[in-house]
Amino acid sequence: KTKNVFVISGTSPIDRKLKNLAVKTLSDLDVNYAIHYLDDLPLQDLLIKITQLPDNSVIFFLSLFRDVNGQSYVPRMLISELSEKANAPTFGIVDLYLGHGIVGGNLLSADYQGKKYAEIIAKILAGKQLSNFQFTEKDNQLIFDWRQLKRWSIDEDRLPAGSLIRYRESSIWADHQWEVTAVIIIISTLSFSLMALIIQHRRRRAAELESQRLRNERAHISRVLAMGEIAASLAHELNQPLSAIRTYAQAAQRFLDKEPSETDEAEKALAGILSGNRRAEDVITRIRMALKKESFEQLSLNVKDIIQDVILLTRKKAEEQNISLRVEITDDLPRVFGDRIQLQQVLFNLIINAIESMVDIRDTPHQILIQVLRETTDAVMIAVKDSGIGIDEKQEGNLFDAFYTTKADGMGMGLSISRSIIEDHGGQLCVALNPDKGTTFSFTIPVYKEDNK
């Protein structure tokens, strides 16, 4: 709350006239603050005085064209120095002081008055009578300097209604509040949407990994069960090299027991033992690879190797059912990109299904044809064609469903798992009825390219 008002003026005729007007006006007011007139000080003393004003004081600058020592000044230039040194806010009477340090006030506008008088003179020169003019008693305007309001911590809400604020510093928020708010809302919405998408992506990725893990588990179980179905065949595959090893070992012993020993023949028998051992190791290695439980790993593969491995595991079971296995492979076949164990499992399932489809057929030759050809520039197709009983067209749409089976002792997982494996490789597993008899299952595998690495 203001307690002291210090009125600054000079000693020139204009200064004294303005002071007298101020004294008269202020004396008529019923105020609760003290009024001090600073018109009898040299400028240097005045500058010191205004730096030591008591708290809750304000300065009211009228004019100072000349000080008590007779030194002349330009008030508009002087006000800047006064307001800069003063420890209290400075107010003025004319708008010419605005922008030079005063806070503001009910200011007389020289610019406004000049325009009004120019209009009057122009109308007089045009021949109009003065009686037709409308004169206003006051041309003052409530104008304030935004920078000085901030300097002295004066709240704009305390200003009289209708006050004009000049020199307001431009700010994006003040000038474009609605636009900034809209941008903030849009950015916030996009940020939340992006976060939601990231969370959703991570959850989906976790679900995909879990789904892949479960498919691998089912595929491993399916391989173990399939190995059980051909256990006798596997035993036969091992029995052949083991029997050969025994025969060669007995022969080597006889050759060495002779007098003199037939070392050349014994060496040949030992070579036969090594060969049989390699065959047995090869069978065991392929069985272990088929049963191996590991994560999905795609590599560059030779299709012929995959087929040879599966033929080794299924040949004996086919021979037991008097079924011939025939392979047709296109020349210059490219390498494919996939997981060796899983692709072997798919081919193994299809061959076992083909064998079982011909068990009850007695009157026609049994044959399984495995064809490998390049379907497109980007894919290789492997087809397993049997001469079995075929499938019912009504069953064709359900063959790849999990737990759907046409076998009395089947689990209904083989074809479902096989399709999942092929789709994970980016291929397709299809079934078609042969024109004569039997069924053809075919699947595609992507060709290996350098960018697959």
Coordinates of C-alpha atoms in Angstrom, one line a residue:
K1 CA 0.0 0.0 0.0
T2 CA 1.3 3.4 -1.0
K3 CA 2.4 5.7 1.9
N4 CA 4.5 8.3 0.2
V5 CA 4.3 10.1 -3.2
F6 CA 7.3 12.0 -4.4
V7 CA 6.5 14.6 -7.1
I8 CA 9.4 15.6 -9.3
S9 CA 9.4 18.9 -11.2
G10 CA 11.9 21.7 -12.1
T11 CA 12.2 25.4 -12.0
S12 CA 11.3 26.5 -15.5
P13 CA 8.0 28.3 -16.2
I14 CA 6.5 25.1 -17.6
D15 CA 7.8 23.1 -14.6
R16 CA 6.3 25.5 -12.1
K17 CA 2.9 25.6 -13.9
L18 CA 2.7 21.8 -13.9
K19 CA 3.7 21.7 -10.2
N20 CA 1.0 24.3 -9.3
L21 CA -1.6 22.3 -11.1
A22 CA -0.5 19.2 -9.3
V23 CA -0.6 20.9 -5.9
K24 CA -4.1 22.1 -6.5
T25 CA -5.3 18.8 -7.8
L26 CA -3.7 16.7 -5.1
S27 CA -4.8 19.0 -2.3
D28 CA -8.4 18.4 -3.3
L29 CA -8.1 14.7 -2.9
D30 CA -8.8 12.9 0.3
V31 CA -5.8 10.6 0.5
N32 CA -4.0 8.6 3.2
Y33 CA -0.5 9.1 2.0
A34 CA 2.1 11.9 2.3
I35 CA 3.0 14.0 -0.7
H36 CA 6.6 15.3 -1.1
Y37 CA 7.7 17.8 -3.8
L38 CA 11.2 17.5 -5.1
D39 CA 11.7 20.7 -7.2
D40 CA 14.4 22.4 -5.2
L41 CA 17.3 20.0 -5.7
P42 CA 20.1 20.0 -8.2
L43 CA 20.0 17.0 -10.5
Q44 CA 22.9 15.2 -8.7
D45 CA 21.2 15.5 -5.3
L46 CA 17.9 14.4 -6.8
L47 CA 19.5 11.3 -8.2
I48 CA 20.9 10.4 -4.8
K49 CA 17.5 11.2 -3.1
I50 CA 15.5 8.9 -5.2
T51 CA 17.8 6.0 -4.4
Q52 CA 17.0 6.3 -0.7
L53 CA 13.2 6.6 -0.7
P54 CA 11.3 4.8 2.1
D55 CA 9.3 1.7 1.5
N56 CA 5.9 1.8 -0.1
S57 CA 6.8 5.0 -2.1
V58 CA 6.0 6.0 -5.6
I59 CA 7.5 8.8 -7.8
F60 CA 5.3 11.1 -9.9
F61 CA 7.3 12.8 -12.6
L62 CA 5.8 16.0 -14.0
S63 CA 8.7 17.6 -15.9
L64 CA 12.2 18.8 -15.4
F65 CA 13.3 21.3 -18.1
R66 CA 15.6 23.1 -15.6
D67 CA 16.9 22.4 -12.1
V68 CA 17.5 24.7 -9.2
N69 CA 21.0 25.5 -10.5
G70 CA 19.7 26.6 -13.8
Q71 CA 20.9 23.5 -15.7
S72 CA 18.5 22.7 -18.6
Y73 CA 17.4 19.1 -19.6
V74 CA 15.1 17.2 -21.9
P75 CA 12.6 15.5 -19.6
R76 CA 12.1 12.6 -22.0
M77 CA 15.8 11.8 -21.9
L78 CA 16.2 12.5 -18.2
I79 CA 13.4 10.2 -17.2
S80 CA 15.4 7.1 -18.3
E81 CA 18.2 7.9 -15.9
L82 CA 15.9 8.8 -13.0
S83 CA 13.7 5.6 -13.3
E84 CA 16.8 3.4 -13.6
K85 CA 18.3 4.7 -10.3
A86 CA 15.1 5.1 -8.4
N87 CA 14.2 2.5 -5.7
A88 CA 10.5 3.1 -6.3
P89 CA 8.2 2.9 -9.4
T90 CA 7.9 6.1 -11.4
F91 CA 4.7 7.3 -13.0
G92 CA 4.2 10.2 -15.4
I93 CA 1.7 12.5 -17.1
V94 CA 2.4 12.2 -20.8
D95 CA 2.8 9.2 -23.1
L96 CA 6.1 10.6 -24.4
Y97 CA 7.7 9.3 -21.2
L98 CA 6.3 5.8 -21.8
G99 CA 9.0 3.4 -22.9
H100 CA 11.7 5.4 -21.1
G101 CA 11.3 4.1 -17.6
I102 CA 7.9 5.2 -16.2
V103 CA 5.3 2.5 -15.3
G104 CA 2.5 4.5 -16.9
G105 CA -0.6 6.3 -15.7
N106 CA -3.5 8.4 -17.0
L107 CA -1.3 9.9 -19.7
L108 CA -1.9 12.8 -22.0
S109 CA -1.2 11.6 -25.5
A110 CA 0.6 14.2 -27.6
D111 CA 0.2 12.0 -30.6
Y112 CA -3.5 11.7 -30.1
Q113 CA -3.8 15.5 -29.5
G114 CA -1.8 16.3 -32.6
K115 CA -4.1 14.1 -34.7
K116 CA -7.2 15.8 -33.2
Y117 CA -5.9 19.3 -33.8
A118 CA -4.8 18.4 -37.3
E119 CA -8.4 17.3 -38.0
I120 CA -9.8 20.5 -36.6
I121 CA -7.4 22.6 -38.7
A122 CA -8.2 20.7 -41.8
K123 CA -12.0 21.2 -41.3
I124 CA -11.5 25.0 -40.7
L125 CA -9.5 25.2 -43.9
A126 CA -12.3 23.4 -45.6
G127 CA -14.7 26.2 -44.5
K128 CA -16.6 24.5 -41.6
Q129 CA -17.7 26.4 -38.6
L130 CA -16.2 25.9 -35.2
S131 CA -19.6 25.6 -33.6
N132 CA -20.1 22.3 -35.5
F133 CA -17.0 20.7 -33.8
Q134 CA -17.3 18.4 -30.7
F135 CA -14.5 19.1 -28.2
T136 CA -13.6 16.7 -25.4
E137 CA -12.3 17.9 -22.0
K138 CA -9.8 15.0 -21.6
D139 CA -7.7 13.3 -24.1
N140 CA -5.9 11.2 -21.5
Q141 CA -5.5 7.4 -21.8
L142 CA -4.7 4.8 -19.2
I143 CA -1.5 3.3 -20.6
F144 CA 1.2 1.2 -18.9
D145 CA 4.6 -0.3 -19.8
W146 CA 4.5 -4.1 -19.4
R147 CA 8.2 -4.3 -18.7
Q148 CA 7.9 -1.9 -15.7
L149 CA 4.9 -3.7 -14.4
K150 CA 7.1 -6.8 -14.3
R151 CA 10.1 -5.0 -12.8
W152 CA 8.0 -3.7 -9.8
S153 CA 5.8 -6.8 -9.5
I154 CA 2.6 -4.9 -10.2
D155 CA -0.3 -7.2 -11.0
E156 CA -2.2 -6.3 -14.2
D157 CA -5.4 -7.2 -12.4
R158 CA -4.9 -4.1 -10.2
L159 CA -4.9 -1.7 -13.1
P160 CA -8.0 0.3 -13.9
A161 CA -10.5 -1.1 -16.3
G162 CA -9.7 -0.3 -20.0
S163 CA -6.0 0.1 -19.4
L164 CA -3.7 -0.4 -22.4
I165 CA -0.6 -2.5 -22.0
R166 CA 2.3 -1.7 -24.3
Y167 CA 5.8 -3.3 -24.8
R168 CA 4.4 -6.6 -23.9
E169 CA 7.1 -9.3 -24.7
S170 CA 5.8 -11.7 -27.3
S171 CA 5.5 -15.3 -26.1
I172 CA 4.3 -18.3 -28.0
W173 CA 1.9 -19.2 -25.2
A174 CA 0.4 -15.7 -24.9
D175 CA 0.1 -15.1 -28.7
H176 CA -0.9 -18.6 -29.7
Q177 CA -2.4 -20.2 -26.5
W178 CA -5.1 -22.2 -28.4
E179 CA -2.7 -23.4 -31.0
V180 CA -0.1 -24.4 -28.4
T181 CA -2.7 -26.2 -26.4
A182 CA -3.9 -28.1 -29.4
V183 CA -0.3 -29.1 -30.3
I184 CA 0.3 -30.2 -26.7
I185 CA -2.8 -32.3 -26.8
I186 CA -1.9 -33.8 -30.2
I187 CA 1.7 -34.6 -29.1
S188 CA 0.4 -36.1 -25.8
T189 CA -2.2 -38.2 -27.7
L190 CA 0.5 -39.4 -30.2
S191 CA 2.9 -40.1 -27.3
F192 CA 0.3 -42.2 -25.4
S193 CA -0.6 -44.0 -28.7
L194 CA 3.0 -44.7 -29.4
M195 CA 3.5 -46.0 -25.9
A196 CA 0.4 -48.2 -26.3
L197 CA 1.7 -49.5 -29.6
I198 CA 5.2 -50.3 -28.2
I199 CA 3.6 -52.1 -25.2
Q200 CA 1.2 -54.0 -27.6
H201 CA 4.2 -54.8 -29.9
R202 CA 6.2 -56.2 -27.0
R203 CA 3.3 -58.2 -25.7
R204 CA 2.6 -59.5 -29.2
R205 CA 6.3 -60.4 -29.6
A206 CA 6.3 -62.2 -26.3
A207 CA 3.2 -64.1 -27.3
E208 CA 4.8 -65.0 -30.6
L209 CA 7.9 -66.3 -28.9
E210 CA 5.8 -68.3 -26.4
S211 CA 3.7 -69.7 -29.3
Q212 CA 6.9 -70.6 -31.2
R213 CA 8.2 -72.3 -28.0
L214 CA 5.0 -74.3 -27.6
R215 CA 5.1 -75.3 -31.3
N216 CA 8.7 -76.5 -30.9
E217 CA 7.6 -78.5 -27.9
R218 CA 4.8 -80.1 -29.8
A219 CA 7.1 -80.8 -32.7
H220 CA 9.7 -82.4 -30.4
I221 CA 7.0 -84.6 -28.8
S222 CA 5.7 -85.5 -32.3
R223 CA 9.2 -86.6 -33.4
V224 CA 9.7 -88.7 -30.2
L225 CA 6.3 -90.4 -30.9
A226 CA 7.2 -91.0 -34.5
M227 CA 10.5 -92.5 -33.6
G228 CA 8.6 -94.9 -31.4
E229 CA 6.5 -96.0 -34.3
I230 CA 9.5 -97.0 -36.4
A231 CA 11.6 -98.4 -33.5
A232 CA 11.7 -101.8 -35.2
S233 CA 13.0 -100.2 -38.4
L234 CA 15.6 -98.3 -36.5
A235 CA 16.7 -101.5 -34.8
H236 CA 17.0 -103.2 -38.3
E237 CA 19.1 -100.3 -39.5
L238 CA 21.5 -100.7 -36.6
N239 CA 21.5 -104.5 -36.8
Q240 CA 22.9 -104.5 -40.3
P241 CA 26.2 -102.7 -39.6
L242 CA 26.5 -104.5 -36.2
S243 CA 26.1 -107.9 -37.9
A244 CA 28.7 -106.9 -40.5
I245 CA 31.1 -105.8 -37.7
R246 CA 30.7 -109.2 -36.0
T247 CA 31.3 -111.1 -39.3
Y248 CA 34.4 -109.1 -40.2
A249 CA 35.7 -109.5 -36.6
Q250 CA 35.4 -113.3 -36.8
A251 CA 37.0 -113.4 -40.2
A252 CA 39.9 -111.2 -39.0
Q253 CA 40.4 -113.6 -36.0
R254 CA 40.6 -116.6 -38.3
F255 CA 43.0 -114.9 -40.7
L256 CA 45.3 -114.1 -37.8
D257 CA 45.1 -117.6 -36.2
K258 CA 46.5 -119.2 -39.4
E259 CA 50.1 -120.2 -39.7
P260 CA 51.4 -118.1 -41.3
S261 CA 48.9 -115.3 -40.6
E262 CA 47.1 -113.8 -43.6
T263 CA 47.6 -110.2 -42.6
D264 CA 46.4 -108.8 -45.9
E265 CA 43.0 -110.5 -45.5
A266 CA 42.9 -109.5 -41.8
E267 CA 43.5 -105.9 -42.8
K268 CA 40.6 -106.1 -45.2
A269 CA 38.4 -107.5 -42.5
L270 CA 39.4 -104.7 -40.1
A271 CA 38.6 -102.2 -42.8
G272 CA 35.1 -103.8 -43.1
I273 CA 34.7 -103.4 -39.3
L274 CA 35.5 -99.6 -39.5
S275 CA 33.1 -99.3 -42.4
G276 CA 30.3 -101.0 -40.4
N277 CA 31.1 -98.8 -37.4
R278 CA 30.8 -95.7 -39.5
R279 CA 27.4 -96.9 -40.8
A280 CA 26.2 -97.6 -37.3
E281 CA 27.4 -94.2 -36.2
D282 CA 25.7 -92.6 -39.1
V283 CA 22.4 -94.2 -38.2
I284 CA 22.7 -93.2 -34.5
T285 CA 23.7 -89.6 -35.5
R286 CA 20.6 -89.2 -37.7
I287 CA 18.4 -90.6 -34.9
R288 CA 19.9 -88.2 -32.4
M289 CA 19.4 -85.3 -34.7
A290 CA 15.8 -86.2 -35.3
L291 CA 15.2 -86.4 -31.6
K292 CA 17.2 -83.3 -30.7
K293 CA 15.4 -80.6 -28.8
E294 CA 16.6 -77.2 -29.7
S295 CA 15.5 -73.7 -30.7
F296 CA 14.3 -72.8 -34.2
E297 CA 17.4 -72.1 -36.3
Q298 CA 17.3 -71.4 -40.1
L299 CA 20.4 -72.1 -42.2
S300 CA 21.4 -72.7 -45.7
L301 CA 20.5 -76.4 -46.5
N302 CA 21.0 -79.0 -49.2
V303 CA 17.6 -80.5 -50.0
K304 CA 19.2 -83.8 -51.1
D305 CA 20.8 -84.2 -47.6
I306 CA 17.4 -83.7 -45.9
I307 CA 15.7 -86.3 -48.1
Q308 CA 18.5 -88.9 -47.7
D309 CA 18.4 -88.6 -43.9
V310 CA 14.6 -89.1 -43.9
I311 CA 14.8 -92.0 -46.4
L312 CA 17.3 -93.7 -44.0
L313 CA 14.8 -93.5 -41.1
T314 CA 11.8 -94.7 -43.1
R315 CA 13.2 -97.1 -45.6
K316 CA 12.8 -100.3 -43.4
K317 CA 9.2 -99.5 -42.5
A318 CA 8.4 -99.1 -46.2
E319 CA 10.1 -102.3 -47.1
E320 CA 8.1 -104.2 -44.4
Q321 CA 4.9 -103.1 -46.1
N322 CA 6.3 -103.9 -49.6
I323 CA 6.4 -100.2 -50.5
S324 CA 9.0 -98.8 -52.9
L325 CA 10.4 -95.3 -52.2
R326 CA 11.3 -93.4 -55.3
V327 CA 13.0 -90.0 -55.4
E328 CA 13.0 -87.6 -58.3
I329 CA 15.1 -84.5 -57.9
T330 CA 15.5 -81.7 -60.5
D331 CA 19.1 -81.0 -61.6
D332 CA 20.8 -77.8 -60.4
L333 CA 18.5 -77.4 -57.4
P334 CA 19.4 -74.4 -55.3
R335 CA 20.0 -74.5 -51.6
V336 CA 17.1 -73.7 -49.3
F337 CA 16.7 -71.6 -46.2
G338 CA 15.3 -73.4 -43.1
D339 CA 15.7 -75.4 -40.0
R340 CA 17.1 -78.9 -40.8
I341 CA 15.5 -80.8 -38.0
Q342 CA 12.0 -79.3 -38.5
L343 CA 12.0 -79.8 -42.3
Q344 CA 13.1 -83.4 -41.8
Q345 CA 10.2 -83.8 -39.4
V346 CA 7.7 -82.6 -41.9
L347 CA 9.0 -84.9 -44.6
F348 CA 9.1 -87.8 -42.1
N349 CA 5.5 -87.2 -41.1
L350 CA 4.3 -87.1 -44.7
I351 CA 6.2 -90.3 -45.6
I352 CA 4.9 -92.2 -42.6
N353 CA 1.4 -91.1 -43.3
A354 CA 1.8 -92.2 -46.9
I355 CA 3.1 -95.6 -45.8
E356 CA 0.2 -96.1 -43.4
S357 CA -2.4 -95.1 -46.1
M358 CA -1.3 -98.2 -48.1
V359 CA -1.2 -100.8 -45.3
D360 CA -4.6 -102.3 -46.1
I361 CA -4.2 -102.3 -49.9
R362 CA -3.3 -105.7 -51.3
D363 CA -4.2 -105.8 -54.9
T364 CA -2.1 -102.9 -56.4
P365 CA 1.6 -102.0 -56.3
H366 CA 2.6 -99.8 -53.4
Q367 CA 4.7 -96.8 -54.3
I368 CA 5.7 -93.5 -52.7
L369 CA 7.1 -90.9 -55.1
I370 CA 9.1 -88.0 -53.6
Q371 CA 9.5 -85.2 -56.1
V372 CA 11.7 -82.2 -55.6
L373 CA 11.5 -79.3 -58.1
R374 CA 12.0 -75.5 -58.2
E375 CA 8.5 -74.2 -58.2
T376 CA 9.5 -70.5 -58.6
T377 CA 12.7 -68.5 -58.5
D378 CA 12.1 -68.0 -54.8
A379 CA 10.9 -71.4 -53.6
V380 CA 11.6 -75.1 -53.9
M381 CA 8.7 -77.6 -53.7
I382 CA 8.8 -81.1 -52.2
A383 CA 5.9 -83.4 -52.9
V384 CA 5.1 -86.8 -51.4
K385 CA 2.8 -88.8 -53.7
D386 CA 1.3 -92.1 -52.5
S387 CA -0.9 -94.7 -54.2
G388 CA -3.0 -95.3 -51.0
I389 CA -6.7 -95.2 -50.3
G390 CA -6.8 -91.4 -50.5
I391 CA -8.9 -89.1 -48.4
D392 CA -12.6 -88.2 -48.3
E393 CA -13.3 -84.8 -49.8
K394 CA -15.3 -84.0 -46.7
Q395 CA -12.2 -84.6 -44.5
E396 CA -9.9 -82.4 -46.6
G397 CA -10.8 -79.2 -44.9
N398 CA -10.1 -80.6 -41.4
L399 CA -6.9 -82.5 -42.1
F400 CA -4.6 -79.7 -40.7
D401 CA -6.7 -79.0 -37.6
A402 CA -5.1 -79.9 -34.3
F403 CA -6.3 -83.2 -32.7
Y404 CA -8.2 -84.2 -35.9
T405 CA -7.2 -87.7 -37.0
T406 CA -8.5 -90.5 -39.2
K407 CA -6.4 -93.1 -37.4
A408 CA -7.7 -95.2 -34.5
D409 CA -4.5 -94.7 -32.5
G410 CA -3.6 -91.3 -33.9
M411 CA -3.2 -88.0 -31.9
G412 CA -4.1 -85.7 -34.7
M413 CA -1.0 -83.5 -34.3
G414 CA 1.3 -84.5 -37.1
L415 CA -0.2 -82.5 -40.0
S416 CA -1.1 -79.6 -37.8
I417 CA 2.5 -79.3 -36.5
S418 CA 3.8 -79.8 -40.0
R419 CA 1.7 -76.9 -41.4
S420 CA 2.9 -74.7 -38.6
I421 CA 6.5 -75.5 -39.3
I422 CA 6.2 -74.8 -43.0
E423 CA 4.3 -71.5 -42.4
D424 CA 7.0 -70.5 -40.0
H425 CA 9.4 -71.0 -42.9
G426 CA 7.4 -68.7 -45.1
G427 CA 6.0 -71.6 -47.2
Q428 CA 2.8 -73.5 -47.7
L429 CA 1.7 -77.1 -47.0
C430 CA -1.1 -78.3 -49.3
V431 CA -3.0 -81.5 -50.1
A432 CA -4.5 -82.7 -53.3
L433 CA -6.2 -85.9 -54.5
N434 CA -4.4 -87.8 -57.3
P435 CA -6.4 -88.3 -60.5
D436 CA -6.1 -92.1 -60.3
K437 CA -5.7 -92.9 -56.6
G438 CA -3.9 -91.8 -53.6
T439 CA -3.0 -88.4 -52.2
T440 CA -0.2 -85.9 -52.8
F441 CA 1.0 -83.7 -50.0
S442 CA 3.4 -80.9 -51.1
F443 CA 5.1 -78.0 -49.3
T444 CA 7.4 -75.1 -50.4
I445 CA 10.6 -73.8 -48.8
P446 CA 12.2 -70.5 -49.6
V447 CA 15.4 -70.5 -51.7
Y448 CA 18.5 -69.4 -49.7
K449 CA 19.7 -65.9 -50.6
E450 CA 22.7 -63.9 -49.3
D451 CA 20.3 -61.5 -47.5
N452 CA 19.0 -64.4 -45.5
K453 CA 22.1 -64.3 -43.4

